[in-house]
Amino acid sequence: MWQYEKRLEYPVQVTCPDVKFAKLVITQYGGPDGELSASLRYLNQRYSMPTKEAKAILTDIGTEEMAHMEMIAALVYKLTEGADPKDFEAAGWGGQWAQHDSGLFWTDANGVPWTAKYIACLGDPITDLTEDMAAEQKARATYEHLIAATEDPLAKATLRFLWQREVVHFQRFGETLNAVQEHLCGKHMWMGQEMK
Amino acid sequence: MWQYEKRLEYPVQVTCPDVKFAKLVITQYGGPDGELSASLRYLNQRYSMPTKEAKAILTDIGTEEMAHMEMIAALVYKLTEGADPKDFEAAGWGGQWAQHDSGLFWTDANGVPWTAKYIACLGDPITDLTEDMAAEQKARATYEHLIAATEDPLAKATLRFLWQREVVHFQRFGETLNAVQEHLCGKHMWMGQEMK
Amino acid sequence: MWQYEKRLEYPVQVTCPDVKFAKLVITQYGGPDGELSASLRYLNQRYSMPTKEAKAILTDIGTEEMAHMEMIAALVYKLTEGADPKDFEAAGWGGQWAQHDSGLFWTDANGVPWTAKYIACLGDPITDLTEDMAAEQKARATYEHLIAATEDPLAKATLRFLWQREVVHFQRFGETLNAVQEHLCGKHMWMGQEMK
Amino acid sequence: MWQYEKRLEYPVQVTCPDVKFAKLVITQYGGPDGELSASLRYLNQRYSMPTKEAKAILTDIGTEEMAHMEMIAALVYKLTEGADPKDFEAAGWGGQWAQHDSGLFWTDANGVPWTAKYIACLGDPITDLTEDMAAEQKARATYEHLIAATEDPLAKATLRFLWQREVVHFQRFGETLNAVQEHLCGKHMWMGQEMK
Amino acid sequence: MWQYEKRLEYPVQVTCPDVKFAKLVITQYGGPDGELSASLRYLNQRYSMPTKEAKAILTDIGTEEMAHMEMIAALVYKLTEGADPKDFEAAGWGGQWAQHDSGLFWTDANGVPWTAKYIACLGDPITDLTEDMAAEQKARATYEHLIAATEDPLAKATLRFLWQREVVHFQRFGETLNAVQEHLCGKHMWMGQEMK
Amino acid sequence: MWQYEKRLEYPVQVTCPDVKFAKLVITQYGGPDGELSASLRYLNQRYSMPTKEAKAILTDIGTEEMAHMEMIAALVYKLTEGADPKDFEAAGWGGQWAQHDSGLFWTDANGVPWTAKYIACLGDPITDLTEDMAAEQKARATYEHLIAATEDPLAKATLRFLWQREVVHFQRFGETLNAVQEHLCGKHMWMGQEMK
């Protein structure tokens, strides 16, 4: 179970509201490679990991990604602060306003709602950890796209922090994959030599 | 942000594995009215609530529903303990095994993956709290369906605990709705008298 | 079965075409909280209602919501009258034109097609009527968002009529919920006292 | 708008309940080629038809398909009459019971909820009427599959009635397509000679 | 199996980049009536065709539609050549950039990912060939919408080539339907005279 | 463009029909980690690869995965040869029969239709190749699940061939990732040192 702690993992700042950019940022909230995908992927996969360490790392990172969802939510709120229907309309995000007003929703940048079809769990630890490394790469690339799409130095700083965390997660999943492969050695070969 | 605490909110027990029943229980993990729907609905809606108290209650209940997801995951694992492909096949749940082996996945009892289309956020606190009351009713009814579908007294006890929590949440959302209506009085009438 | 009567429930008028606004209004045609959701939810739930009165009210309101779909369709047509591809493009609704030309389609304001995942039927009358009350609130809130997003007094009048109907439906579902609870008294308690 | 008339288009009968068969029949309620698909396709397409007659025929058939949805609903209810959770489970339809109890839902025979992605509207009358002819063929074929999957003579009779109506609709759409082509002659050639 | 031949079926040209138009064209890549829908529909349906000729024609056309996907991909690339994030943003296609950068993706013009729900296979050759004729009409109509939405003569020429191919396919499916009906004569009547 | 060659990449054999197993095997046709996912992922990603070699390898493997789809289709047909509605029903696959008869369809083992939401393209070659390595692992794991779920030595041999190809593809993607990283060196660092 979880305990909520009322603070963000890292302060979220923007120089000034920018609804157009908020429309892009939302993909890291509810898009295919966003923080919800990450969190739900890891918190779900941990059950079929073969070692305590692998379970722990998936729980830790899955929990941290929830904190990232909060940061993205905060970023979207700061980017839309004070915006009225006309501002949403002008930013090409009228659909958000018509359907959610000032509420958030789990969609990508086109308004497509989040689905578990974005993520995977094969129950095979080698596979699932490789999937997780790919997931971190996808999140990293999306943050790079977003950083390139804004001039706001404070928004960039927030996104860079999240980008950096994905890089660290990628490395930790790589180490975990190595450790799990060693742990499984002989029991489950996947390089073509044999198969049950 | 959240801190993970390595224990279940309530002990999960079953008398003996029952893959057929696991196939039904999974709907409370990733189905339309399950714990993921509840958690993501509340954690998302809290941002547009008008009072600190309403934000806090959505955060609290959203966080508790995450603990319920863990309980359901544990229940599914106990119900499928030691099951092999033939057992999954015999239980009509071969698709789970073929696609996820011993891994879990966010689906309903038919294998349909979870989607944010199941939940709503209109950004209007009266609406969102009414939606939440309906959500708790839907979760309650699903637990009643599950309790009626098993003879296992220990599984029933686990499900009854969760059922009871939904009833409590329903009541708390009712109180919050009253408080929010009072808070908004005069500012936002929704009974036909006036409209912006 | 139904008989078609060739007239709208209420006259639909606009001051002048406004493709940008049409793009938002379409969410009440095929979006999550639009008239199709309402109609199909009620016409489907009536089968498991325990009293003739409850069945009748769901049939009536479900049938009226179909008439509202017609009104929304008429409104979208008036708002797009005479628009050419460039007008759709300029309004950010080029996708509508490319895929449907002057035809309508069951989507939300972002072009996401309607799905039954938006609605629910638990087969439990208390639950389903609470869900219906939430549905009416969601429709009400969406109409308020739309009314706030246009300056056109005639379009506003049409939307206000529909808004008012949702408020009335909300009240009628509240009364039906009370009546059904009374009817079921003793048979199905859902306040924590007992459970099958 | 529509008026509801409290009777079925044709009496629905079954010899005895058969939950396994009900699980298949539901595809004509909420599956890709079922009555909901038909009704919503036609009621939506009529707006962009070029003649009064074409509009009228789409409205008529769309309205009749709604009556067919009622017949399918009645058939599913008769096939599941008196069934308890164990009966649903034994029929491989436990997911239906867990999620909807005795309520209906808009899904196909695998539990996949209905979506507007199943249908089309291109705004081009030649295209849309050809699509409608294909739709009637798909409904016809599905009825043939269902008729072949049951031994119950009364259920067969009901399905045969619906099958026959699809054949008639196919023919009427063929006639309408001819009439519309004649009406458009010269204005919109689609056989390769010219193009705007 | 297939052999890849490194050339386009027909040269793809544009006068100058036009991101706004690329956003529309993408629907023929991954939209409901685009080339992916066509290809996967035919390559899948061929298995249940009753004659060698019908199997062959579905394989041929399905394979050609894959070549059309390549042409559409090339067209989108030429229309977005040199575009930076700001250009995507200005064209209302920022979501594409945020999520895919310079990569393509299988979506419609609104960013909705492709799904097999768009296509059908009933296993009945009459039905499936009628569906295919409708599919060609839908593709034809979409190309007409796209041709009308651009002034670029070179882009128009490319689209006109594809449009013409759809018209030819429509005719070939019509001939195949006739041949299959003749082949089946007496075995499978679908005009109301009899039924298994 | 592609040329079709009328033979399978590898002969497909089964000892005897087994509809229950066919229902599982179909996930490699249209499920999340099946051959359609693989093929469409690679054929789409090749456009944004930075070297000719990387483009070529994605084209080659994407084309080979299409041949694998044919093999899976052939396998499903052999496993269902001569099956009637009752056989499908008894195997828990009645929904397949009701909706597709002897036709195939792009679904997973639960009947959920294929969607592009299963795959990704970020336009970043490092990311996309890592995603491809994960994809091959997921396909490999699914083949292992299937091999474990049948006793049929001939079906196993077919699946083992496909399994082996995935292992080879995994290795080739690994080599390509290395080559692309070398090619990009200095231009695009993703290990935390710098970022645009």
mmCIF file of C-alpha atoms in Angstrom, chain D:
data_model
loop_
_atom_site.group_PDB
_atom_site.id
_atom_site.type_symbol
_atom_site.label_atom_id
_atom_site.label_comp_id
_atom_site.label_asym_id
_atom_site.label_seq_id
_atom_site.Cartn_x
_atom_site.Cartn_y
_atom_site.Cartn_z
ATOM 1 C CA MET D 1 -38.150 12.473 -33.140
ATOM 2 C CA TRP D 2 -39.531 9.097 -32.188
ATOM 3 C CA GLN D 3 -42.570 7.711 -30.408
ATOM 4 C CA TYR D 4 -42.217 4.485 -28.522
ATOM 5 C CA GLU D 5 -44.835 1.830 -29.065
ATOM 6 C CA LYS D 6 -44.850 -0.847 -26.417
ATOM 7 C CA ARG D 7 -44.698 -3.981 -28.530
ATOM 8 C CA LEU D 8 -42.099 -5.997 -30.364
ATOM 9 C CA GLU D 9 -42.002 -5.930 -34.156
ATOM 10 C CA TYR D 10 -42.334 -9.719 -34.114
ATOM 11 C CA PRO D 11 -42.911 -12.172 -31.239
ATOM 12 C CA VAL D 12 -39.726 -13.643 -29.781
ATOM 13 C CA GLN D 13 -39.816 -17.218 -28.582
ATOM 14 C CA VAL D 14 -37.428 -19.901 -27.410
ATOM 15 C CA THR D 15 -38.055 -23.525 -26.529
ATOM 16 C CA CYS D 16 -35.912 -23.389 -23.423
ATOM 17 C CA PRO D 17 -33.124 -21.269 -21.931
ATOM 18 C CA ASP D 18 -29.648 -21.781 -23.407
ATOM 19 C CA VAL D 19 -27.015 -19.465 -21.946
ATOM 20 C CA LYS D 20 -24.317 -20.718 -24.296
ATOM 21 C CA PHE D 21 -26.385 -19.652 -27.256
ATOM 22 C CA ALA D 22 -27.272 -16.328 -25.636
ATOM 23 C CA LYS D 23 -23.538 -15.580 -25.483
ATOM 24 C CA LEU D 24 -23.430 -15.861 -29.288
ATOM 25 C CA VAL D 25 -26.693 -14.046 -29.962
ATOM 26 C CA ILE D 26 -25.460 -10.969 -28.088
ATOM 27 C CA THR D 27 -23.238 -10.165 -31.065
ATOM 28 C CA GLN D 28 -26.353 -9.074 -32.922
ATOM 29 C CA TYR D 29 -27.067 -6.669 -30.068
ATOM 30 C CA GLY D 30 -23.674 -4.984 -29.682
ATOM 31 C CA GLY D 31 -21.273 -6.718 -32.088
ATOM 32 C CA PRO D 32 -19.692 -5.326 -35.266
ATOM 33 C CA ASP D 33 -22.483 -6.421 -37.593
ATOM 34 C CA GLY D 34 -25.381 -6.298 -35.174
ATOM 35 C CA GLU D 35 -28.523 -4.220 -34.977
ATOM 36 C CA LEU D 36 -26.937 -1.301 -33.131
ATOM 37 C CA SER D 37 -24.358 -0.953 -35.911
ATOM 38 C CA ALA D 38 -27.107 -1.014 -38.487
ATOM 39 C CA SER D 39 -29.356 1.474 -36.755
ATOM 40 C CA LEU D 40 -26.673 4.037 -35.933
ATOM 41 C CA ARG D 41 -25.113 3.760 -39.387
ATOM 42 C CA TYR D 42 -28.353 4.551 -41.193
ATOM 43 C CA LEU D 43 -29.699 7.189 -38.819
ATOM 44 C CA ASN D 44 -26.388 9.012 -39.144
ATOM 45 C CA GLN D 45 -25.925 8.702 -42.902
ATOM 46 C CA ARG D 46 -29.357 10.014 -43.829
ATOM 47 C CA TYR D 47 -28.268 13.616 -43.298
ATOM 48 C CA SER D 48 -25.966 13.617 -46.308
ATOM 49 C CA MET D 49 -28.307 11.847 -48.738
ATOM 50 C CA PRO D 50 -29.207 13.910 -51.814
ATOM 51 C CA THR D 51 -32.887 13.018 -52.177
ATOM 52 C CA LYS D 52 -35.897 12.992 -49.890
ATOM 53 C CA GLU D 53 -36.538 9.377 -50.778
ATOM 54 C CA ALA D 54 -33.048 8.286 -49.777
ATOM 55 C CA LYS D 55 -33.300 10.203 -46.516
ATOM 56 C CA ALA D 56 -36.650 8.589 -45.840
ATOM 57 C CA ILE D 57 -35.504 5.059 -46.509
ATOM 58 C CA LEU D 58 -32.482 5.442 -44.238
ATOM 59 C CA THR D 59 -34.691 6.847 -41.497
ATOM 60 C CA ASP D 60 -37.215 4.020 -41.908
ATOM 61 C CA ILE D 61 -34.690 1.219 -41.914
ATOM 62 C CA GLY D 62 -32.645 2.823 -39.143
ATOM 63 C CA THR D 63 -35.792 2.991 -37.048
ATOM 64 C CA GLU D 64 -36.694 -0.603 -37.815
ATOM 65 C CA GLU D 65 -33.211 -1.758 -36.767
ATOM 66 C CA MET D 66 -33.910 -0.226 -33.375
ATOM 67 C CA ALA D 67 -36.920 -2.504 -33.156
ATOM 68 C CA HIS D 68 -34.616 -5.387 -34.023
ATOM 69 C CA MET D 69 -32.340 -4.468 -31.120
ATOM 70 C CA GLU D 70 -35.371 -4.892 -28.883
ATOM 71 C CA MET D 71 -36.043 -8.296 -30.381
ATOM 72 C CA ILE D 72 -32.459 -9.399 -29.822
ATOM 73 C CA ALA D 73 -32.631 -8.086 -26.254
ATOM 74 C CA ALA D 74 -35.802 -10.089 -25.694
ATOM 75 C CA LEU D 75 -34.184 -13.171 -27.195
ATOM 76 C CA VAL D 76 -31.147 -12.896 -24.917
ATOM 77 C CA TYR D 77 -33.452 -12.514 -21.910
ATOM 78 C CA LYS D 78 -35.449 -15.588 -22.818
ATOM 79 C CA LEU D 79 -32.280 -17.587 -23.400
ATOM 80 C CA THR D 80 -30.902 -16.626 -19.968
ATOM 81 C CA GLU D 81 -34.157 -16.829 -18.000
ATOM 82 C CA GLY D 82 -33.580 -18.174 -14.534
ATOM 83 C CA ALA D 83 -29.828 -18.577 -15.044
ATOM 84 C CA ASP D 84 -27.660 -18.162 -11.954
ATOM 85 C CA PRO D 85 -23.922 -17.371 -11.726
ATOM 86 C CA LYS D 86 -23.046 -21.054 -12.098
ATOM 87 C CA ASP D 87 -25.061 -21.318 -15.305
ATOM 88 C CA PHE D 88 -23.276 -18.306 -16.771
ATOM 89 C CA GLU D 89 -19.937 -19.745 -15.674
ATOM 90 C CA ALA D 90 -20.739 -23.138 -17.200
ATOM 91 C CA ALA D 91 -21.670 -21.465 -20.473
ATOM 92 C CA GLY D 92 -18.323 -19.668 -20.609
ATOM 93 C CA TRP D 93 -20.112 -16.382 -20.036
ATOM 94 C CA GLY D 94 -19.083 -15.723 -16.444
ATOM 95 C CA GLY D 95 -17.647 -12.356 -17.467
ATOM 96 C CA GLN D 96 -21.110 -11.202 -18.447
ATOM 97 C CA TRP D 97 -22.465 -12.112 -15.052
ATOM 98 C CA ALA D 98 -19.568 -10.640 -13.101
ATOM 99 C CA GLN D 99 -19.816 -7.333 -14.914
ATOM 100 C CA HIS D 100 -23.518 -6.993 -15.738
ATOM 101 C CA ASP D 101 -25.473 -9.545 -13.678
ATOM 102 C CA SER D 102 -28.849 -9.806 -15.356
ATOM 103 C CA GLY D 103 -28.291 -6.549 -17.226
ATOM 104 C CA LEU D 104 -27.595 -6.439 -20.941
ATOM 105 C CA PHE D 105 -24.626 -4.758 -22.511
ATOM 106 C CA TRP D 106 -23.560 -3.600 -25.957
ATOM 107 C CA THR D 107 -20.824 -6.143 -26.674
ATOM 108 C CA ASP D 108 -19.980 -8.772 -29.232
ATOM 109 C CA ALA D 109 -19.813 -12.493 -28.419
ATOM 110 C CA ASN D 110 -16.353 -12.048 -26.891
ATOM 111 C CA GLY D 111 -17.334 -9.197 -24.600
ATOM 112 C CA VAL D 112 -15.762 -6.447 -26.711
ATOM 113 C CA PRO D 113 -17.887 -3.284 -26.287
ATOM 114 C CA TRP D 114 -19.490 -1.676 -29.337
ATOM 115 C CA THR D 115 -17.663 1.176 -31.052
ATOM 116 C CA ALA D 116 -18.507 3.533 -33.895
ATOM 117 C CA LYS D 117 -15.272 2.330 -35.496
ATOM 118 C CA TYR D 118 -17.415 -0.502 -36.874
ATOM 119 C CA ILE D 119 -19.414 1.833 -39.100
ATOM 120 C CA ALA D 120 -18.740 4.516 -41.674
ATOM 121 C CA CYS D 121 -20.119 7.688 -43.164
ATOM 122 C CA LEU D 122 -18.222 9.261 -46.015
ATOM 123 C CA GLY D 123 -20.813 11.851 -46.881
ATOM 124 C CA ASP D 124 -20.847 10.515 -50.455
ATOM 125 C CA PRO D 125 -24.233 8.896 -51.145
ATOM 126 C CA ILE D 126 -22.922 6.295 -53.602
ATOM 127 C CA THR D 127 -20.310 5.208 -51.106
ATOM 128 C CA ASP D 128 -22.617 5.228 -48.125
ATOM 129 C CA LEU D 129 -25.312 3.185 -49.864
ATOM 130 C CA THR D 130 -22.734 0.643 -51.027
ATOM 131 C CA GLU D 131 -21.520 0.469 -47.419
ATOM 132 C CA ASP D 132 -25.134 -0.143 -46.365
ATOM 133 C CA MET D 133 -25.518 -3.007 -48.818
ATOM 134 C CA ALA D 134 -22.361 -4.557 -47.394
ATOM 135 C CA ALA D 135 -23.727 -4.004 -43.883
ATOM 136 C CA GLU D 136 -26.883 -5.921 -44.701
ATOM 137 C CA GLN D 137 -24.819 -8.762 -46.126
ATOM 138 C CA LYS D 138 -22.764 -8.877 -42.938
ATOM 139 C CA ALA D 139 -25.890 -8.961 -40.786
ATOM 140 C CA ARG D 140 -27.376 -11.659 -43.000
ATOM 141 C CA ALA D 141 -24.259 -13.821 -42.739
ATOM 142 C CA THR D 142 -24.165 -13.421 -38.950
ATOM 143 C CA TYR D 143 -27.790 -14.552 -38.704
ATOM 144 C CA GLU D 144 -26.924 -17.585 -40.797
ATOM 145 C CA HIS D 145 -24.075 -18.385 -38.407
ATOM 146 C CA LEU D 146 -26.424 -18.113 -35.447
ATOM 147 C CA ILE D 147 -29.164 -20.197 -37.056
ATOM 148 C CA ALA D 148 -26.612 -22.921 -37.739
ATOM 149 C CA ALA D 149 -25.460 -22.824 -34.104
ATOM 150 C CA THR D 150 -28.783 -23.731 -32.455
ATOM 151 C CA GLU D 151 -31.210 -26.620 -32.647
ATOM 152 C CA ASP D 152 -34.051 -24.664 -31.011
ATOM 153 C CA PRO D 153 -36.814 -24.298 -33.643
ATOM 154 C CA LEU D 154 -38.401 -21.278 -31.965
ATOM 155 C CA ALA D 155 -35.140 -19.407 -31.642
ATOM 156 C CA LYS D 156 -34.433 -20.294 -35.263
ATOM 157 C CA ALA D 157 -37.798 -18.851 -36.294
ATOM 158 C CA THR D 158 -37.057 -15.551 -34.594
ATOM 159 C CA LEU D 159 -33.629 -15.341 -36.194
ATOM 160 C CA ARG D 160 -35.061 -16.277 -39.574
ATOM 161 C CA PHE D 161 -37.492 -13.394 -39.392
ATOM 162 C CA LEU D 162 -34.612 -11.001 -38.730
ATOM 163 C CA TRP D 163 -32.551 -12.611 -41.471
ATOM 164 C CA GLN D 164 -35.367 -12.049 -43.919
ATOM 165 C CA ARG D 165 -35.631 -8.397 -43.005
ATOM 166 C CA GLU D 166 -31.911 -7.931 -43.745
ATOM 167 C CA VAL D 167 -32.405 -9.457 -47.185
ATOM 168 C CA VAL D 168 -35.258 -7.057 -47.838
ATOM 169 C CA HIS D 169 -33.171 -4.116 -46.630
ATOM 170 C CA PHE D 170 -30.336 -5.180 -48.910
ATOM 171 C CA GLN D 171 -32.689 -5.049 -51.853
ATOM 172 C CA ARG D 172 -34.128 -1.697 -50.869
ATOM 173 C CA PHE D 173 -30.648 -0.213 -50.518
ATOM 174 C CA GLY D 174 -29.837 -1.587 -53.977
ATOM 175 C CA GLU D 175 -32.864 0.161 -55.436
ATOM 176 C CA THR D 176 -32.000 3.363 -53.588
ATOM 177 C CA LEU D 177 -28.445 3.236 -54.883
ATOM 178 C CA ASN D 178 -29.790 2.988 -58.442
ATOM 179 C CA ALA D 179 -32.165 5.862 -57.888
ATOM 180 C CA VAL D 180 -29.469 8.042 -56.361
ATOM 181 C CA GLN D 181 -27.057 7.294 -59.177
ATOM 182 C CA GLU D 182 -29.684 8.324 -61.675
ATOM 183 C CA HIS D 183 -30.404 11.470 -59.725
ATOM 184 C CA LEU D 184 -26.711 12.382 -59.616
ATOM 185 C CA CYS D 185 -26.036 11.486 -63.256
ATOM 186 C CA GLY D 186 -23.547 13.773 -64.810
ATOM 187 C CA LYS D 187 -22.868 15.514 -61.539
ATOM 188 C CA HIS D 188 -20.646 12.986 -59.873
ATOM 189 C CA MET D 189 -19.058 10.284 -61.994
ATOM 190 C CA TRP D 190 -17.148 7.620 -60.166
ATOM 191 C CA MET D 191 -16.198 5.226 -62.921
ATOM 192 C CA GLY D 192 -12.896 6.768 -63.900
ATOM 193 C CA GLN D 193 -14.008 9.174 -66.624
ATOM 194 C CA GLU D 194 -13.396 12.413 -64.788
ATOM 195 C CA MET D 195 -12.835 13.891 -61.420
ATOM 196 C CA LYS D 196 -13.007 17.269 -59.813
#
